Tab-separated table of C-alpha atoms in Angstrom:
chain	number	residue	atom	x	y	z
Z	30	MET	CA	-0.179	-7.435	5.327
Z	31	THR	CA	-0.946	-7.900	9.007
Z	32	ALA	CA	-2.014	-5.433	11.650
Z	33	SER	CA	1.471	-5.547	13.177
Z	34	HIS	CA	2.886	-4.016	9.991
Z	35	LEU	CA	0.631	-0.967	10.102
Z	36	LEU	CA	1.452	2.451	11.489
Z	37	LEU	CA	-1.842	4.219	12.120
Z	38	VAL	CA	-1.614	8.013	12.013
Z	39	ASP	CA	-4.284	10.052	13.772
Z	40	CYS	CA	-4.978	13.507	12.298
Z	41	THR	CA	-7.739	14.662	14.644
Z	42	LEU	CA	-5.699	17.449	16.247
Z	43	ARG	CA	-5.073	19.064	12.849
Z	44	GLU	CA	-7.882	17.929	10.544
Z	45	GLY	CA	-10.492	18.030	13.282
Z	46	GLU	CA	-10.194	21.780	13.583
Z	47	GLN	CA	-10.921	22.104	9.867
Z	48	THR	CA	-14.433	20.843	10.521
Z	49	ALA	CA	-16.952	23.663	10.242
Z	50	GLY	CA	-17.703	25.067	13.703
Z	51	VAL	CA	-15.009	23.045	15.498
Z	52	TRP	CA	-12.239	24.609	17.567
Z	53	PHE	CA	-10.181	22.995	20.306
Z	54	SER	CA	-8.643	24.901	23.175
Z	55	LYS	CA	-5.059	24.058	24.101
Z	56	ALA	CA	-6.298	22.163	27.157
Z	57	GLU	CA	-8.717	20.153	25.010
Z	58	LYS	CA	-5.950	19.340	22.535
Z	59	LEU	CA	-3.673	18.108	25.299
Z	60	ALA	CA	-6.490	15.955	26.692
Z	61	LEU	CA	-7.101	14.490	23.220
Z	62	LEU	CA	-3.381	13.891	22.813
Z	63	ASP	CA	-3.209	12.014	26.108
Z	64	ALA	CA	-6.240	9.909	25.199
Z	65	LEU	CA	-4.936	9.054	21.730
Z	66	ALA	CA	-1.509	8.112	23.066
Z	67	GLY	CA	-3.167	6.093	25.816
Z	68	ALA	CA	-5.156	4.203	23.194
Z	69	GLY	CA	-1.918	3.159	21.514
Z	70	LEU	CA	-1.528	5.677	18.685
Z	71	ALA	CA	2.196	5.958	17.961
Z	72	LEU	CA	2.159	8.912	15.528
Z	73	LEU	CA	-0.058	11.995	15.510
Z	74	ASP	CA	-0.383	14.655	12.824
Z	75	ALA	CA	-0.894	17.258	15.515
Z	76	GLY	CA	-1.024	20.641	13.801
Z	77	MET	CA	0.472	23.264	11.509
Z	78	PRO	CA	3.070	25.497	13.205
Z	79	ALA	CA	2.498	28.300	10.699
Z	80	VAL	CA	-1.133	28.761	11.809
Z	81	SER	CA	-0.613	30.735	15.034
Z	82	ASP	CA	1.440	31.320	18.167
Z	83	GLU	CA	-1.085	29.225	20.090
Z	84	GLU	CA	-0.602	26.312	17.694
Z	85	ARG	CA	3.152	26.504	18.142
Z	86	SER	CA	2.779	26.655	21.926
Z	87	PHE	CA	0.641	23.508	21.853
Z	88	LEU	CA	3.105	21.628	19.627
Z	89	ARG	CA	6.008	22.517	21.921
Z	90	GLU	CA	4.122	21.142	24.903
Z	91	ALA	CA	2.842	18.105	23.006
Z	92	THR	CA	6.253	16.898	21.837
Z	93	GLY	CA	7.668	14.482	24.386
Z	94	ARG	CA	4.562	14.614	26.586
Z	95	THR	CA	3.608	10.997	25.815
Z	96	GLY	CA	5.107	8.051	24.003
Z	97	ALA	CA	3.472	9.156	20.746
Z	98	ARG	CA	5.615	10.851	18.138
Z	99	ILE	CA	4.359	14.323	17.247
Z	100	GLY	CA	4.144	15.287	13.602
Z	101	ALA	CA	3.625	18.736	12.131
Z	102	SER	CA	2.106	19.461	8.738
Z	103	VAL	CA	3.911	22.093	6.684
Z	104	ARG	CA	3.584	23.494	3.221
Z	105	ALA	CA	6.454	22.962	0.796
Z	106	LEU	CA	8.298	26.015	2.074
Z	107	LEU	CA	11.724	25.962	3.712
Z	108	GLU	CA	10.679	28.512	6.321
Z	109	GLU	CA	7.800	26.284	7.447
Z	110	VAL	CA	10.111	23.279	7.683
Z	111	ASP	CA	12.444	25.332	9.874
Z	112	LEU	CA	9.538	26.514	12.029
Z	113	ALA	CA	8.332	22.954	12.659
Z	114	ALA	CA	11.829	21.906	13.679
Z	115	GLU	CA	12.089	24.940	15.935
Z	116	VAL	CA	9.015	23.932	17.934
Z	117	GLY	CA	10.534	20.474	18.377
Z	118	CYS	CA	8.209	18.224	16.367
Z	119	ASP	CA	9.511	14.692	15.736
Z	120	GLU	CA	8.213	14.263	12.215
Z	121	LEU	CA	7.198	16.512	9.323
Z	122	PHE	CA	4.328	15.982	6.916
Z	123	LEU	CA	5.506	17.903	3.845
Z	124	ILE	CA	2.441	18.897	1.824
Z	125	CYS	CA	3.452	18.859	-1.847
Z	126	PRO	CA	0.752	19.486	-4.496
Z	127	VAL	CA	1.337	17.081	-7.373
Z	128	SER	CA	-1.559	17.746	-9.750
Z	129	LYS	CA	-1.236	20.475	-12.365
Z	130	LEU	CA	-4.411	22.131	-11.065
Z	131	HIS	CA	-3.130	22.449	-7.502
Z	132	ARG	CA	0.392	23.333	-8.551
Z	133	GLU	CA	-0.746	26.192	-10.756
Z	134	THR	CA	-3.758	27.571	-8.885
Z	135	ARG	CA	-2.558	27.122	-5.304
Z	136	LEU	CA	1.160	27.718	-5.681
Z	137	GLY	CA	1.305	29.763	-8.862
Z	138	LEU	CA	3.928	27.398	-10.298
Z	139	ASN	CA	3.506	26.907	-14.038
Z	140	SER	CA	6.584	24.708	-14.234
Z	141	GLU	CA	6.479	21.111	-13.018
Z	142	ASP	CA	10.253	21.236	-12.672
Z	143	ALA	CA	9.885	24.077	-10.169
Z	144	MET	CA	7.645	21.879	-8.027
Z	145	LEU	CA	10.083	18.969	-8.247
Z	146	ARG	CA	12.904	21.249	-7.121
Z	147	ARG	CA	10.778	22.411	-4.205
Z	148	ILE	CA	10.041	18.816	-3.170
Z	149	ASP	CA	13.754	18.067	-3.275
Z	150	ALA	CA	14.593	21.146	-1.206
Z	151	VAL	CA	12.060	20.619	1.595
Z	152	VAL	CA	12.828	16.909	1.963
Z	153	ARG	CA	16.555	17.557	2.175
Z	154	ARG	CA	15.991	20.360	4.697
Z	155	ALA	CA	13.800	18.145	6.883
Z	156	ARG	CA	16.363	15.357	6.840
Z	157	SER	CA	19.233	17.773	7.549
Z	158	LEU	CA	17.328	18.917	10.657
Z	159	GLY	CA	17.050	15.336	11.874
Z	160	ARG	CA	13.320	15.000	11.225
Z	161	THR	CA	11.422	12.148	9.621
Z	162	ALA	CA	10.294	13.347	6.192
Z	163	ASN	CA	6.792	12.238	5.233
Z	164	VAL	CA	6.035	13.488	1.738
Z	165	VAL	CA	2.320	14.122	1.313
Z	166	ALA	CA	1.372	14.003	-2.378
Z	167	GLU	CA	-1.554	16.394	-2.265
Z	168	ASP	CA	-4.282	15.840	-4.875
Z	169	ALA	CA	-2.627	12.604	-5.973
Z	170	SER	CA	-6.019	11.242	-7.025
Z	171	ARG	CA	-6.344	13.928	-9.745
Z	172	ALA	CA	-2.709	13.962	-10.884
Z	173	THR	CA	-1.745	12.151	-14.060
Z	174	TRP	CA	0.417	9.091	-13.522
Z	175	PRO	CA	3.541	10.766	-15.032
Z	176	GLU	CA	3.056	13.784	-12.704
Z	177	LEU	CA	2.634	11.592	-9.645
Z	178	SER	CA	5.499	9.281	-10.585
Z	179	ARG	CA	7.967	12.134	-11.104
Z	180	ALA	CA	6.995	13.754	-7.807
Z	181	LEU	CA	7.364	10.523	-5.848
Z	182	HIS	CA	10.732	9.751	-7.416
Z	183	ALA	CA	11.935	13.260	-6.578
Z	184	ALA	CA	10.876	12.723	-2.970
Z	185	VAL	CA	12.588	9.340	-2.694
Z	186	ASP	CA	15.776	10.604	-4.352
Z	187	ALA	CA	15.905	13.443	-1.803
Z	188	GLY	CA	15.627	10.992	1.105
Z	189	ALA	CA	11.911	10.822	1.970
Z	190	ASP	CA	11.071	8.303	4.692
Z	191	ARG	CA	7.443	7.695	3.695
Z	192	LEU	CA	5.102	8.640	0.839
Z	193	PHE	CA	1.455	9.567	1.407
Z	194	LEU	CA	-1.106	9.507	-1.405
Z	195	CYS	CA	-3.903	11.999	-0.826
Z	196	ASP	CA	-7.408	11.791	-2.202
Z	197	THR	CA	-7.708	15.479	-1.392
Z	198	VAL	CA	-11.133	16.074	-2.925
Z	199	GLY	CA	-12.607	12.669	-2.132
Z	200	ILE	CA	-13.057	11.246	-5.640
Z	201	TRP	CA	-11.494	7.790	-5.257
Z	202	THR	CA	-13.495	4.608	-5.235
Z	203	PRO	CA	-12.023	1.469	-3.620
Z	204	SER	CA	-10.936	0.099	-7.004
Z	205	ARG	CA	-9.148	3.351	-7.868
Z	206	ALA	CA	-7.449	3.431	-4.465
Z	207	THR	CA	-6.302	-0.147	-4.999
Z	208	SER	CA	-5.001	0.622	-8.475
Z	209	CYS	CA	-3.084	3.725	-7.404
Z	210	VAL	CA	-1.416	2.109	-4.407
Z	211	SER	CA	-0.515	-0.998	-6.414
Z	212	GLN	CA	1.060	1.096	-9.156
Z	213	VAL	CA	3.058	3.173	-6.683
Z	214	ARG	CA	4.292	0.056	-4.868
Z	215	GLU	CA	5.528	-1.327	-8.180
Z	216	GLU	CA	7.056	1.978	-9.312
Z	217	VAL	CA	8.678	2.942	-5.989
Z	218	PRO	CA	9.376	-0.287	-4.101
Z	219	GLY	CA	10.788	-0.512	-0.631
Z	220	ILE	CA	9.326	2.651	0.896
Z	221	PRO	CA	6.282	2.755	3.208
Z	222	ILE	CA	3.160	4.123	1.525
Z	223	GLY	CA	0.450	5.965	3.406
Z	224	VAL	CA	-2.966	7.209	2.342
Z	225	HIS	CA	-5.030	10.199	3.391
Z	226	CYS	CA	-8.639	9.974	2.229
Z	227	HIS	CA	-11.470	12.493	2.320
Z	228	ASP	CA	-15.131	11.609	2.638
Z	229	ASP	CA	-16.869	13.831	0.055
Z	230	LEU	CA	-18.598	10.814	-1.500
Z	231	GLY	CA	-18.764	8.825	1.738
Z	232	MET	CA	-15.913	6.531	0.706
Z	233	ALA	CA	-12.962	7.611	2.876
Z	234	THR	CA	-12.950	4.586	5.194
Z	235	ALA	CA	-13.652	2.114	2.378
Z	236	ASN	CA	-10.906	3.652	0.241
Z	237	THR	CA	-8.445	3.499	3.125
Z	238	ILE	CA	-9.163	-0.185	3.746
Z	239	ALA	CA	-8.830	-0.910	0.012
Z	240	ALA	CA	-5.475	0.887	0.005
Z	241	LEU	CA	-4.291	-1.242	2.940
Z	242	GLU	CA	-5.335	-4.402	1.157
Z	243	ALA	CA	-3.266	-3.206	-1.834
Z	244	GLY	CA	-0.180	-2.806	0.333
Z	245	ALA	CA	-0.294	0.622	1.926
Z	246	THR	CA	0.910	0.432	5.520
Z	247	VAL	CA	0.443	3.932	6.940
Z	248	PRO	CA	-3.267	4.836	7.039
Z	249	THR	CA	-4.478	8.169	8.377
Z	250	ALA	CA	-7.748	8.674	10.224
Z	251	THR	CA	-9.594	10.945	12.646
Z	252	ILE	CA	-11.901	10.399	15.611
Z	253	ASN	CA	-15.431	9.912	14.259
Z	254	GLY	CA	-14.134	10.850	10.793
Z	255	VAL	CA	-14.097	14.592	11.560
Z	256	GLY	CA	-12.217	16.836	9.165
Z	257	GLU	CA	-12.295	19.328	6.355
Z	258	ARG	CA	-15.548	19.439	4.351
Z	259	SER	CA	-17.181	16.011	4.732
Z	260	GLY	CA	-14.410	14.604	6.899
Z	261	ASN	CA	-11.852	11.818	6.728
Z	262	ALA	CA	-11.573	8.083	7.319
Z	263	SER	CA	-12.889	7.090	10.731
Z	264	LEU	CA	-10.337	6.039	13.340
Z	265	ALA	CA	-12.695	3.364	14.664
């Protein structure tokens, strides 16, 4: 792995606003976008279209404003995929819960097969709309290996462009990040693997670096590590 093989994804415009007490105006978001693009960031996870009219207005203006590609995060719902395409975003981050706990408590899906069908449907819809499909395996760090493996295979079979492993509740250690990425690379070869780490135990940046050393090539980060709860890996 060399730096030239990495695609660094900045999530400040979306995750940053999940920090307690933080809110960006549209003008502030556009200024941050310009600065991030100017610093060389090629892909930004810039927001969730389903949040508000203001969020959609920002995403419309952000797309094509700079050389950076604009990504939108969406839940595994066809209507949210359509909405992100409607506002013009270049890429979609399809948030797909893969652990039993998240699948059942957050989505109310008692059947794993139902989740696999939903992954298939949203990936195919994103691709049919001409968007890059980034499948975000939410709560991957608490999923069993069979659960995670089946979800990732469903995503790849449907045409996913990249796979992101999420340590959603911040429980990885560097050795666990290394192990997970290595296993996924062996199980699903030939597709770029990204990681999205949270900082609940202060390990987000260390876990991200460990994942890169294990072969992940699409790290996510935020300015100063801002983000939900304790934050995310630091962009610096």
